Short mmCIF file of C-alpha atoms in Angstrom, two decimals:
data_model
loop_
_atom_site.label_atom_id
_atom_site.label_comp_id
_atom_site.label_asym_id
_atom_site.label_seq_id
_atom_site.Cartn_x
_atom_site.Cartn_y
_atom_site.Cartn_z
CA MET A 1 5.99 -15.27 -26.93
CA SER A 2 9.18 -14.34 -28.67
CA SER A 3 9.12 -14.37 -32.45
CA ARG A 4 12.84 -14.72 -32.94
CA SER A 5 14.39 -17.75 -34.59
CA VAL A 6 14.76 -20.67 -32.24
CA SER A 7 17.25 -23.44 -32.87
CA ALA A 8 16.98 -26.96 -31.58
CA SER A 9 20.31 -26.72 -29.79
CA PRO A 10 20.55 -25.49 -26.18
CA SER A 11 21.51 -21.96 -25.32
CA VAL A 12 23.43 -21.56 -22.08
CA TRP A 13 22.87 -18.57 -19.86
CA SER A 14 23.18 -17.76 -16.19
CA CYS A 15 20.97 -15.92 -13.74
CA SER A 16 21.76 -15.25 -10.09
CA ASP A 17 24.85 -17.43 -10.31
CA ARG A 18 22.75 -20.39 -11.49
CA LEU A 19 23.57 -22.20 -14.73
CA TYR A 20 20.68 -22.96 -17.04
CA TYR A 21 20.32 -24.84 -20.29
CA LEU A 22 17.41 -23.40 -22.21
CA TRP A 23 15.94 -26.06 -24.46
CA HIS A 24 13.44 -25.19 -27.13
CA GLY A 25 11.23 -27.83 -28.64
CA PRO A 26 11.04 -28.36 -32.36
CA ALA A 27 8.46 -25.59 -32.62
CA PHE A 28 9.82 -22.78 -34.74
CA SER A 29 8.64 -19.19 -34.41
CA HIS A 30 10.23 -17.07 -37.09
CA ASN A 31 9.67 -13.58 -38.41
CA PRO A 32 9.72 -13.58 -42.21
CA PRO A 33 12.44 -11.63 -43.96
CA LEU A 34 9.97 -9.11 -45.39
CA ARG A 35 10.47 -5.42 -45.98
CA HIS A 36 8.79 -3.07 -43.57
CA SER A 37 6.28 -1.90 -46.16
CA GLN A 38 5.25 -5.48 -46.96
CA ARG A 39 4.84 -6.37 -43.30
CA THR A 40 2.76 -3.25 -42.68
CA LYS A 41 0.55 -3.98 -45.69
CA MET A 42 -0.10 -7.57 -44.55
CA ALA A 43 -0.81 -6.46 -40.99
CA ASP A 44 -3.27 -3.83 -42.25
CA SER A 45 -5.01 -6.46 -44.36
CA ALA A 46 -5.35 -8.76 -41.38
CA ALA A 47 -6.71 -5.90 -39.31
CA SER A 48 -9.30 -5.02 -41.96
CA VAL A 49 -10.70 -8.57 -42.01
CA GLU A 50 -12.18 -10.15 -38.92
CA ILE A 51 -10.30 -13.42 -38.42
CA VAL A 52 -12.11 -15.72 -36.02
CA GLU A 53 -11.41 -19.10 -34.49
CA GLY A 54 -11.78 -21.89 -37.02
CA CYS A 55 -10.62 -19.87 -40.00
CA ARG A 56 -7.94 -21.35 -42.22
CA LEU A 57 -5.34 -19.48 -44.23
CA PRO A 58 -1.68 -19.73 -45.27
CA VAL A 59 0.78 -18.64 -42.58
CA LEU A 60 4.40 -17.78 -43.16
CA ARG A 61 6.99 -19.95 -41.41
CA LYS A 62 10.50 -21.27 -41.91
CA ASN A 63 11.12 -24.88 -42.88
CA GLN A 64 14.05 -27.04 -41.83
CA GLU A 65 16.19 -25.53 -44.58
CA ASN A 66 15.42 -22.04 -43.22
CA GLU A 67 13.38 -21.23 -46.32
CA ASP A 68 10.06 -19.40 -46.39
CA GLU A 69 6.93 -21.47 -46.87
CA TRP A 70 3.21 -20.84 -46.58
CA PRO A 71 1.50 -23.97 -45.18
CA LEU A 72 -2.22 -23.92 -44.53
CA ALA A 73 -2.99 -23.28 -40.84
CA GLU A 74 -6.07 -23.17 -38.65
CA ILE A 75 -6.73 -20.35 -36.21
CA LEU A 76 -7.33 -21.90 -32.80
CA SER A 77 -7.41 -18.77 -30.67
CA VAL A 78 -7.18 -14.99 -30.91
CA LYS A 79 -6.01 -12.68 -28.15
CA ASP A 80 -5.65 -8.91 -27.90
CA ILE A 81 -2.59 -7.38 -26.37
CA PRO A 82 -1.91 -3.65 -26.19
CA GLY A 83 -1.33 -2.41 -29.72
CA ARG A 84 -1.93 -5.61 -31.72
CA LYS A 85 -3.57 -9.02 -31.98
CA LEU A 86 -1.95 -12.44 -31.76
CA TYR A 87 -3.25 -15.62 -33.39
CA TYR A 88 -2.60 -19.16 -32.17
CA VAL A 89 -2.28 -21.35 -35.27
CA HIS A 90 -2.06 -25.06 -35.96
CA TYR A 91 -0.34 -25.98 -39.22
CA ILE A 92 -2.48 -28.52 -41.05
CA ASP A 93 -0.72 -31.90 -41.51
CA PHE A 94 2.08 -30.79 -39.17
CA ASN A 95 2.72 -32.05 -35.65
CA LYS A 96 0.99 -30.08 -32.92
CA ARG A 97 4.28 -29.23 -31.26
CA LEU A 98 4.84 -26.73 -34.09
CA ASP A 99 1.75 -24.74 -33.06
CA GLU A 100 2.58 -21.16 -32.13
CA TRP A 101 1.35 -17.60 -31.63
CA VAL A 102 1.89 -15.47 -34.73
CA THR A 103 1.51 -11.79 -35.56
CA PRO A 104 -0.92 -10.50 -38.25
CA ASP A 105 1.90 -9.73 -40.70
CA ARG A 106 2.47 -13.49 -41.18
CA LEU A 107 -1.10 -14.19 -42.32
CA ASP A 108 -2.16 -14.35 -45.98
CA VAL A 109 -5.72 -13.07 -45.70
CA LYS A 110 -6.22 -13.20 -49.49
CA LYS A 111 -6.77 -16.95 -49.15
CA LEU A 112 -8.80 -16.79 -45.96
CA GLN A 113 -11.33 -19.62 -45.49
CA PHE A 114 -14.17 -19.05 -43.06
CA PRO A 115 -15.63 -22.00 -41.11
CA LYS A 116 -19.05 -23.34 -41.93
CA LYS A 117 -21.63 -21.74 -39.70
CA GLU A 118 -24.19 -24.51 -39.96
CA ALA A 119 -21.81 -27.43 -39.37
CA LYS A 120 -20.82 -28.63 -35.94
CA THR A 121 -18.14 -31.13 -35.10
CA PRO A 122 -19.97 -34.14 -33.61
CA THR A 123 -18.71 -36.06 -30.64
CA LYS A 124 -19.25 -39.73 -29.89
CA ASN A 125 -22.65 -39.11 -28.28
CA GLY A 126 -23.84 -37.02 -31.21
CA LEU A 127 -23.69 -33.68 -29.42
CA PRO A 128 -21.84 -30.78 -31.00
CA GLY A 129 -18.21 -30.49 -29.99
CA SER A 130 -16.23 -27.43 -29.01
CA ARG A 131 -13.81 -27.59 -31.94
CA PRO A 132 -14.32 -25.12 -34.80
CA SER A 133 -15.91 -26.61 -37.85
CA SER A 134 -13.95 -27.25 -41.00
CA PRO A 135 -13.87 -24.51 -43.64
CA GLU A 136 -15.29 -24.89 -47.13
CA ARG A 137 -13.05 -27.33 -48.92
CA GLU A 138 -13.84 -25.97 -52.39
CA VAL A 139 -12.09 -22.66 -51.71
CA VAL A 140 -8.79 -24.16 -50.57
CA ARG A 141 -5.98 -22.59 -52.57
CA ALA A 142 -3.17 -22.82 -50.04
CA ALA A 143 0.35 -23.96 -50.79
CA PRO A 144 0.85 -27.75 -50.70
CA ALA A 145 1.76 -29.17 -47.32
CA PRO A 146 5.41 -30.17 -46.99
CA GLN A 147 6.33 -33.82 -46.91
CA ASP A 148 9.21 -33.51 -44.50
CA GLY A 149 8.47 -34.32 -40.91
CA GLN A 150 5.88 -36.94 -41.78
CA ALA A 151 6.55 -40.03 -39.72
CA GLY A 152 5.43 -43.49 -40.67
CA SER A 153 4.08 -46.20 -38.52
CA ILE A 154 4.35 -49.94 -38.39
CA SER A 155 1.26 -51.71 -39.59
CA GLY A 156 -0.60 -53.58 -36.92
CA ARG A 157 -2.11 -56.18 -39.28
CA SER A 158 -1.35 -59.79 -38.79
CA ALA A 159 -4.03 -61.51 -40.83
CA SER A 160 -1.76 -62.18 -43.81
CA GLN A 161 1.42 -63.02 -41.97
CA PRO A 162 3.54 -65.91 -43.19
CA THR A 163 3.57 -69.19 -41.36
CA GLU A 164 5.23 -68.92 -37.96
CA SER A 165 7.93 -71.48 -38.74
CA PHE A 166 10.51 -69.73 -40.87
CA SER A 167 13.81 -71.46 -41.39
CA VAL A 168 17.08 -70.40 -42.90
CA ARG A 169 18.68 -72.86 -45.26
CA PRO A 170 21.39 -72.67 -47.98
CA SER A 171 20.34 -70.67 -50.99
CA HIS A 172 22.03 -68.55 -53.65
CA VAL A 173 20.43 -65.36 -54.86
CA ALA A 174 21.19 -64.80 -58.54
CA THR A 175 21.41 -61.01 -58.49
CA LYS A 176 24.05 -58.62 -59.68
CA ARG A 177 24.20 -56.61 -56.47
CA LYS A 178 26.91 -57.46 -54.00
CA ALA A 179 25.21 -59.00 -51.03
CA GLU A 180 25.81 -60.96 -47.91
CA SER A 181 22.94 -63.43 -47.75
CA VAL A 182 21.14 -65.11 -44.93
CA SER A 183 18.56 -67.29 -46.61
CA LEU A 184 15.12 -67.49 -45.12
CA ALA A 185 12.72 -70.12 -46.49
CA THR A 186 9.23 -70.99 -45.40
CA GLN A 187 8.04 -74.52 -44.94
CA ALA A 188 4.67 -73.46 -46.26
CA SER A 189 3.66 -73.35 -49.89
CA PRO A 190 5.25 -70.75 -52.18
CA ALA A 191 1.92 -68.98 -52.41
CA THR A 192 2.03 -67.99 -48.74
CA PRO A 193 1.77 -64.19 -48.79
CA VAL A 194 4.22 -61.91 -47.03
CA PRO A 195 2.47 -59.18 -45.05
CA SER A 196 2.72 -55.83 -46.74
CA LEU A 197 3.35 -52.48 -45.12
CA PRO A 198 0.87 -50.02 -46.66
CA ASP A 199 2.05 -46.47 -47.13
CA SER A 200 -1.28 -45.13 -45.99
CA ALA A 201 -0.99 -46.90 -42.66
CA GLU A 202 2.51 -45.61 -42.19
CA ALA A 203 1.39 -42.02 -42.58
CA SER A 204 -1.60 -42.18 -40.27
CA GLN A 205 -0.72 -44.01 -37.10
CA ALA A 206 2.13 -41.92 -35.79
CA SER A 207 0.68 -38.61 -36.89
CA ASN A 208 -2.84 -38.82 -35.55
CA GLY A 209 -3.47 -42.41 -34.47
CA THR A 210 -6.57 -42.92 -36.60
CA ALA A 211 -6.53 -46.71 -36.36
CA ARG A 212 -8.12 -46.87 -32.96
CA ARG A 213 -10.87 -48.81 -31.30
CA LEU A 214 -12.96 -48.62 -28.20
CA ILE A 215 -11.76 -50.62 -25.22
CA PRO A 216 -14.48 -52.08 -23.02
CA SER A 217 -14.39 -50.56 -19.60
CA GLN A 218 -13.28 -52.72 -16.72
CA PRO A 219 -15.03 -52.44 -13.38
CA GLY A 220 -13.05 -51.03 -10.53
CA ARG A 221 -10.42 -49.37 -12.75
CA LYS A 222 -10.82 -45.70 -13.56
CA ARG A 223 -9.26 -45.14 -16.93
CA LYS A 224 -9.18 -42.41 -19.46
CA ALA A 225 -11.76 -43.25 -22.11
CA ASN A 226 -10.27 -44.42 -25.36
CA CYS A 227 -11.32 -43.04 -28.68
CA GLY A 228 -13.13 -44.91 -31.35
CA GLY A 229 -11.56 -45.67 -34.69
CA ALA A 230 -12.21 -43.85 -37.91
CA ASP A 231 -10.70 -46.38 -40.32
CA GLU A 232 -12.79 -49.20 -41.67
CA ASP A 233 -9.88 -51.55 -41.19
CA SER A 234 -9.99 -50.98 -37.46
CA GLN A 235 -13.66 -51.85 -37.04
CA ASP A 236 -14.92 -55.18 -35.78
CA SER A 237 -16.60 -57.52 -38.22
CA SER A 238 -20.28 -58.31 -37.93
CA ASP A 239 -19.63 -61.61 -36.21
CA GLY A 240 -17.78 -59.89 -33.38
CA ILE A 241 -14.32 -61.07 -34.43
CA PRO A 242 -11.86 -58.19 -34.84
CA THR A 243 -10.53 -57.86 -38.37
CA ALA A 244 -7.31 -56.25 -37.12
CA PRO A 245 -5.46 -55.96 -33.82
CA ARG A 246 -6.66 -53.22 -31.49
CA MET A 247 -4.37 -50.23 -31.91
CA THR A 248 -5.11 -48.49 -28.63
CA GLY A 249 -3.56 -49.04 -25.24
CA SER A 250 -4.53 -48.15 -21.73
CA LEU A 251 -2.94 -44.73 -21.92
CA VAL A 252 -4.28 -43.49 -25.26
CA SER A 253 -5.83 -40.07 -24.79
CA ASP A 254 -9.46 -39.50 -25.67
CA ARG A 255 -9.33 -37.44 -28.87
CA SER A 256 -13.12 -37.25 -29.17
CA HIS A 257 -13.24 -34.93 -26.17
CA ASP A 258 -10.59 -32.63 -27.57
CA ASP A 259 -11.44 -28.95 -27.35
CA ILE A 260 -9.66 -25.68 -27.96
CA VAL A 261 -8.23 -25.63 -24.44
CA THR A 262 -6.46 -28.98 -24.71
CA ARG A 263 -5.27 -28.28 -28.25
CA MET A 264 -3.20 -25.30 -27.12
CA LYS A 265 0.00 -25.26 -25.10
CA ASN A 266 -0.79 -23.83 -21.70
CA ILE A 267 2.67 -23.75 -20.09
CA ASP A 268 5.29 -21.34 -21.44
CA CYS A 269 8.38 -22.66 -19.68
CA ILE A 270 9.33 -25.26 -17.07
CA GLU A 271 12.42 -25.10 -14.87
CA LEU A 272 13.58 -28.56 -13.85
CA GLY A 273 16.90 -28.53 -12.01
CA ARG A 274 19.48 -26.83 -14.21
CA HIS A 275 17.31 -27.10 -17.33
CA ARG A 276 14.57 -24.91 -18.70
CA LEU A 277 12.16 -26.72 -21.00
CA LYS A 278 9.73 -25.37 -23.59
CA PRO A 279 6.67 -27.68 -23.53
CA TRP A 280 5.36 -29.10 -26.79
CA TYR A 281 1.76 -29.85 -25.82
CA PHE A 282 -1.00 -29.14 -23.34
CA SER A 283 -0.68 -30.55 -19.82
CA PRO A 284 -3.44 -30.33 -17.18
CA TYR A 285 -1.53 -28.44 -14.51
CA PRO A 286 -3.72 -26.30 -12.20
CA GLN A 287 -5.23 -23.34 -14.02
CA GLU A 288 -3.64 -20.75 -11.76
CA LEU A 289 -0.16 -21.96 -12.76
CA THR A 290 -0.71 -21.62 -16.50
CA THR A 291 -0.43 -17.83 -16.44
CA LEU A 292 3.06 -17.89 -14.91
CA PRO A 293 6.05 -17.15 -17.15
CA ILE A 294 7.93 -20.08 -15.57
CA LEU A 295 6.65 -23.17 -13.76
CA TYR A 296 9.18 -24.50 -11.25
CA LEU A 297 9.53 -28.22 -10.54
CA CYS A 298 11.55 -30.01 -7.89
CA GLU A 299 13.75 -32.33 -9.92
CA PHE A 300 13.63 -35.07 -7.27
CA CYS A 301 9.95 -35.26 -6.23
CA LEU A 302 8.61 -33.37 -9.29
CA LYS A 303 6.37 -31.18 -7.17
CA TYR A 304 5.28 -28.06 -9.07
CA LEU A 305 5.67 -24.60 -7.50
CA LYS A 306 4.78 -21.11 -8.65
CA SER A 307 7.99 -19.21 -7.92
CA LEU A 308 11.72 -19.60 -7.44
CA LYS A 309 11.38 -18.57 -3.80
CA CYS A 310 8.80 -21.32 -3.22
CA LEU A 311 11.15 -23.82 -4.89
CA GLN A 312 14.08 -22.78 -2.69
CA ARG A 313 11.94 -23.13 0.41
CA HIS A 314 10.72 -26.53 -0.75
CA LEU A 315 14.28 -27.79 -1.38
CA THR A 316 15.19 -27.11 2.25
CA LYS A 317 12.42 -29.52 3.30
CA CYS A 318 12.54 -32.12 0.50
CA ASN A 319 14.58 -35.12 1.61
CA LEU A 320 14.51 -36.94 -1.72
CA ARG A 321 17.66 -37.06 -3.81
CA HIS A 322 16.43 -39.83 -6.08
CA PRO A 323 13.05 -41.06 -7.30
CA PRO A 324 11.07 -43.04 -4.72
CA GLY A 325 10.94 -46.79 -5.17
CA ASN A 326 13.54 -49.51 -5.65
CA GLU A 327 16.76 -49.04 -7.58
CA ILE A 328 16.87 -52.15 -9.78
CA TYR A 329 19.76 -51.22 -12.08
CA ARG A 330 23.00 -49.26 -11.78
CA LYS A 331 26.01 -49.11 -14.04
CA GLY A 332 28.31 -46.14 -13.97
CA THR A 333 26.19 -43.03 -13.53
CA ILE A 334 23.02 -44.58 -15.00
CA SER A 335 20.37 -45.97 -12.65
CA PHE A 336 16.81 -47.24 -13.04
CA PHE A 337 14.18 -47.00 -10.31
CA GLU A 338 11.00 -49.07 -10.23
CA ILE A 339 8.06 -47.07 -8.86
CA ASP A 340 4.67 -48.52 -7.99
CA GLY A 341 1.88 -46.20 -9.10
CA ARG A 342 -0.22 -47.17 -6.11
CA LYS A 343 2.44 -46.83 -3.42
CA ASN A 344 3.91 -43.60 -4.80
CA LYS A 345 0.79 -42.00 -6.21
CA THR A 346 1.82 -38.33 -5.84
CA TYR A 347 5.18 -38.80 -7.55
CA SER A 348 3.59 -40.84 -10.33
CA GLN A 349 0.93 -38.20 -10.96
CA ASN A 350 3.54 -35.42 -11.05
CA LEU A 351 5.61 -37.50 -13.47
CA CYS A 352 2.60 -37.92 -15.76
CA LEU A 353 1.88 -34.19 -15.72
CA LEU A 354 5.47 -33.47 -16.75
CA ALA A 355 5.41 -36.17 -19.43
CA LYS A 356 2.17 -34.82 -20.92
CA CYS A 357 4.05 -31.64 -21.88
CA PHE A 358 5.99 -33.73 -24.42
CA LEU A 359 3.55 -36.55 -25.26
CA ASP A 360 0.45 -35.92 -27.32
CA HIS A 361 -1.09 -39.28 -28.22
CA LYS A 362 -0.96 -41.06 -24.90
CA THR A 363 -1.15 -39.89 -21.35
CA LEU A 364 -2.26 -40.82 -17.86
CA TYR A 365 -3.29 -38.23 -15.34
CA TYR A 366 -4.40 -39.52 -11.98
CA ASP A 367 -5.22 -43.23 -12.16
CA THR A 368 -1.71 -44.53 -11.63
CA ASP A 369 -2.57 -47.58 -9.50
CA PRO A 370 -2.47 -50.20 -12.31
CA PHE A 371 0.95 -49.07 -13.55
CA LEU A 372 4.64 -49.39 -12.83
CA PHE A 373 7.01 -46.56 -13.70
CA TYR A 374 10.67 -47.11 -14.53
CA VAL A 375 12.62 -43.87 -14.18
CA MET A 376 16.11 -43.56 -15.64
CA THR A 377 18.45 -41.18 -13.82
CA GLU A 378 21.94 -39.79 -14.14
CA TYR A 379 23.95 -39.54 -10.94
CA ASP A 380 26.24 -36.73 -9.78
CA ALA A 381 27.27 -35.24 -6.45
CA LYS A 382 23.89 -33.53 -6.01
CA GLY A 383 21.75 -36.62 -6.54
CA PHE A 384 19.97 -38.68 -9.17
CA HIS A 385 18.63 -36.46 -11.96
CA ILE A 386 15.73 -37.70 -14.08
CA VAL A 387 16.61 -38.38 -17.72
CA GLY A 388 13.50 -40.20 -18.92
CA TYR A 389 11.05 -42.91 -18.02
CA PHE A 390 8.63 -45.48 -19.32
CA SER A 391 5.50 -46.93 -17.75
CA LYS A 392 3.88 -50.33 -18.17
CA GLU A 393 0.77 -52.08 -16.97
CA LYS A 394 1.13 -54.44 -14.05
CA GLU A 395 -1.13 -56.84 -15.92
CA SER A 396 -1.28 -56.61 -19.71
CA THR A 397 -3.47 -58.99 -21.65
CA GLU A 398 -1.91 -57.94 -24.95
CA ASP A 399 1.79 -58.34 -24.13
CA TYR A 400 2.44 -54.60 -23.83
CA ASN A 401 5.77 -53.94 -22.16
CA VAL A 402 5.59 -50.14 -22.52
CA ALA A 403 2.62 -47.82 -22.10
CA CYS A 404 4.28 -44.40 -22.29
CA ILE A 405 7.96 -43.71 -22.91
CA LEU A 406 9.77 -40.37 -22.86
CA THR A 407 13.28 -38.98 -22.92
CA LEU A 408 13.29 -35.40 -21.67
CA PRO A 409 14.37 -32.88 -24.36
CA PRO A 410 17.77 -31.99 -22.79
CA TYR A 411 18.79 -35.65 -23.08
CA GLN A 412 17.42 -36.44 -26.53
CA ARG A 413 19.67 -37.49 -29.42
CA ARG A 414 22.22 -38.88 -26.98
CA GLY A 415 21.25 -42.57 -27.01
CA TYR A 416 19.04 -42.51 -23.92
CA GLY A 417 15.88 -43.34 -25.87
CA LYS A 418 17.30 -46.62 -27.15
CA LEU A 419 18.58 -47.34 -23.64
CA LEU A 420 15.04 -47.02 -22.26
CA ILE A 421 13.71 -49.31 -24.99
CA GLU A 422 16.48 -51.83 -24.44
CA PHE A 423 15.77 -51.85 -20.70
CA SER A 424 12.08 -52.53 -21.30
CA TYR A 425 12.99 -55.59 -23.37
CA GLU A 426 15.50 -56.77 -20.76
CA LEU A 427 12.64 -56.79 -18.25
CA SER A 428 10.59 -58.82 -20.72
CA LYS A 429 13.44 -61.32 -21.03
CA VAL A 430 13.53 -61.76 -17.25
CA GLU A 431 9.74 -62.23 -17.26
CA GLY A 432 10.06 -64.80 -20.06
CA LYS A 433 7.73 -62.92 -22.38
CA THR A 434 7.76 -61.12 -25.68
CA GLY A 435 6.62 -57.53 -25.58
CA THR A 436 5.54 -54.62 -27.74
CA PRO A 437 4.79 -50.94 -27.05
CA GLU A 438 1.25 -49.66 -26.96
CA LYS A 439 -0.01 -48.11 -30.17
CA PRO A 440 -0.15 -45.55 -31.63
CA LEU A 441 3.46 -44.47 -31.32
CA SER A 442 4.36 -40.82 -31.58
CA ASP A 443 6.52 -39.81 -34.51
CA LEU A 444 9.67 -39.63 -32.39
CA GLY A 445 8.78 -42.84 -30.57
CA LEU A 446 8.26 -44.63 -33.86
CA LEU A 447 11.68 -43.57 -35.12
CA SER A 448 13.34 -44.77 -31.93
CA TYR A 449 11.58 -48.15 -31.94
CA ARG A 450 12.26 -48.76 -35.62
CA SER A 451 15.92 -47.99 -35.11
CA TYR A 452 16.14 -50.26 -32.04
CA TRP A 453 14.31 -53.16 -33.73
CA SER A 454 16.47 -52.84 -36.84
CA GLN A 455 19.75 -52.82 -34.93
CA THR A 456 18.70 -55.66 -32.62
CA ILE A 457 17.52 -57.96 -35.41
CA LEU A 458 20.50 -57.21 -37.65
CA GLU A 459 22.78 -57.92 -34.71
CA ILE A 460 21.24 -61.38 -34.38
CA LEU A 461 21.44 -62.13 -38.11
CA MET A 462 25.05 -61.01 -38.47
CA GLU A 463 26.16 -63.16 -35.55
CA LEU A 464 24.85 -66.34 -37.14
CA LYS A 465 27.63 -68.81 -37.96
CA PRO A 466 27.63 -71.54 -40.63
CA ASP A 467 26.89 -75.02 -39.32
CA ASN A 468 28.98 -77.84 -40.87
CA GLY A 469 29.60 -75.80 -43.98
CA GLU A 470 25.90 -75.10 -44.38
CA ARG A 471 24.48 -71.61 -44.41
CA PRO A 472 23.02 -70.49 -41.06
CA GLN A 473 19.41 -71.24 -40.20
CA ILE A 474 17.04 -69.38 -37.92
CA THR A 475 13.29 -68.97 -37.53
CA ILE A 476 11.18 -65.92 -36.83
CA ASN A 477 10.14 -67.44 -33.52
CA GLU A 478 13.78 -67.89 -32.55
CA ILE A 479 14.53 -64.23 -33.31
CA SER A 480 11.53 -63.25 -31.20
CA GLU A 481 12.66 -65.45 -28.29
CA LEU A 482 16.24 -64.16 -28.42
CA THR A 483 15.22 -60.50 -28.45
CA SER A 484 11.82 -60.60 -26.66
CA VAL A 485 10.52 -58.53 -29.59
CA LYS A 486 7.04 -59.59 -30.58
CA LYS A 487 6.84 -61.65 -33.75
CA GLU A 488 4.73 -59.07 -35.59
CA ASP A 489 7.34 -56.39 -34.89
CA VAL A 490 10.10 -58.68 -36.17
CA ILE A 491 8.30 -59.29 -39.46
CA SER A 492 7.36 -55.64 -39.96
CA THR A 493 10.96 -54.58 -39.29
CA LEU A 494 12.29 -57.05 -41.86
CA GLN A 495 9.81 -55.60 -44.34
CA TYR A 496 10.75 -52.03 -43.43
CA LEU A 497 14.41 -52.86 -44.09
CA ASN A 498 13.38 -54.55 -47.34
CA LEU A 499 15.28 -57.71 -46.40
CA ILE A 500 12.65 -60.25 -47.42
CA ASN A 501 12.90 -61.44 -51.03
CA TYR A 502 11.13 -64.18 -52.94
CA TYR A 503 13.46 -66.58 -54.78
CA LYS A 504 12.74 -70.00 -56.29
CA GLY A 505 9.64 -70.61 -54.24
CA GLN A 506 11.24 -69.46 -50.99
CA TYR A 507 11.32 -66.34 -48.89
CA ILE A 508 14.93 -65.41 -48.21
CA LEU A 509 16.66 -62.65 -46.27
CA THR A 510 19.33 -60.73 -48.10
CA LEU A 511 21.73 -58.46 -46.22
CA SER A 512 23.30 -56.08 -48.72
CA GLU A 513 26.65 -54.43 -48.15
CA ASP A 514 24.92 -51.08 -47.60
CA ILE A 515 22.77 -52.57 -44.83
CA VAL A 516 25.78 -54.20 -43.17
CA GLU A 517 27.95 -51.09 -43.34
CA GLY A 518 25.13 -48.87 -42.09
CA HIS A 519 24.52 -51.23 -39.18
CA GLU A 520 28.20 -51.31 -38.24
CA ARG A 521 28.38 -47.50 -38.27
CA ALA A 522 25.27 -47.24 -36.10
CA MET A 523 26.54 -49.79 -33.58
CA HIS A 524 29.90 -48.02 -33.42
CA LYS A 525 28.11 -44.84 -32.31
CA ARG A 526 25.92 -46.67 -29.78
CA HIS A 527 27.96 -46.45 -26.62
CA LEU A 528 25.16 -46.80 -24.05
CA ARG A 529 24.01 -50.40 -23.57
CA ILE A 530 22.19 -52.29 -20.83
CA ASP A 531 24.33 -54.81 -18.94
CA PRO A 532 22.05 -57.68 -17.82
CA LYS A 533 24.50 -58.49 -15.00
CA CYS A 534 23.71 -55.15 -13.35
CA LEU A 535 19.95 -55.76 -13.37
CA HIS A 536 18.47 -56.87 -10.04
CA PHE A 537 14.84 -57.50 -10.84
CA THR A 538 12.36 -60.11 -9.70
CA PRO A 539 9.06 -60.13 -11.64
CA LYS A 540 5.88 -60.22 -9.59
CA ASP A 541 2.68 -62.09 -10.30
CA TRP A 542 0.20 -59.24 -10.00
CA SER A 543 -2.78 -61.50 -10.68
CA LYS A 544 -2.34 -62.97 -7.19
CA ARG A 545 -2.10 -59.62 -5.40
CA GLY A 546 -5.74 -58.58 -5.47
CA LYS A 547 -6.00 -54.92 -6.40
CA TRP A 548 -2.25 -54.51 -6.91
#
């Protein structure tokens, strides 16, 4: 693996008259700006000490400001290549997509922590796991972990939510700040608590999804097992009534069966059409393909092939120029295709394998029958090129309207993520339901959903007009019905934006000038929107269709 600096922007290069866009994930692999003598001394020190899997020690890397830092890292694997050793490290408290192979000169062996020999990582059934045990905590002297890159999460609690019937009525907020006010008052007593958004919950859900719970297995449906929760708040009470909503969905990966193999990236590079992608996470492609420098995918059927020659031969026989299934939306060059996981099993499985390269928390490998896949494409003269997708259960008992959602790296930061989210809620509007994504959200998914919820709710509030000289009125339920956003997500978004204030025995919403100006700037940049008139979708009642 190259150890040169990698930027998040694409580098364009050509090979055999073919144009490629080489996209690197957010993983950074940098050589430190050390003098040759320093690098040699550190490499010699690493060579003199036997570093094994499970050891922890500071490792040199560059942060987002291109400055040197020494975060604590765990050695996941060691491999010998002619002339030197390479170490695969996971930076503690950092996202797994930053994991990388490093050279010995980047290791600080003076603060090396060896794993406990007598301790074994237990699994759910009590048997020892394959993960290396944790090192002695009392000898930790590594540099403090950086705070940047930590993503929050929306609390899933609903036990202390205010009364459902919120109403907006005239009210004046006696504050010095300049504000545009939309007053929100409850019809309940002033003592009705507003649900809080704990900082601890924000830091845990998106990073490692600790608030999880077992899902009882359903006969006749082969699912990935879901992992049990570690937080007390996520456990059921003694009387069998859950104390908090279940935070796992049908596609949450089983973290208890994690081992060294699945914790390491196994694909170096993927060629998909004119793009080359650097995977972020492990994906269960066949073992014989993981040793290839490049894995080739047909961008229309997503079949994986081992060489460029095999891909060229396949393209002469592949008749697809768009995803299989029904095209249910088209406006301009953007189209959406609805794909049944049972009718198009091979395509759906290949899509899941590709998505697993960029999704860590949730995935689905081969049991695609209970799911629908909505693939967004961009059209040109050569066909419909995949941009991203989301999947959803055909029957969801918990109002989930998204199971997994992904925008491919070449199309990220261009508004396609919000477009996928907006489309999922447009489908919910047609179905006459409110929806919410399965939890836990990834860090990038959380940012996208928070941004979408914020813009959608602010758009509703700012469009309210006074009625007969009175200030506008609206309820939480009305916001939920207008947007198809679940009520809990509406409340948590209002809290995240810090819009809810308590004034004279009432809960009111206050839109400050900063919030309004920020919203207007964001909406001015948001050019891609879903046009409901271009949607041709008829919801199906899957409960009457037997086994889908």
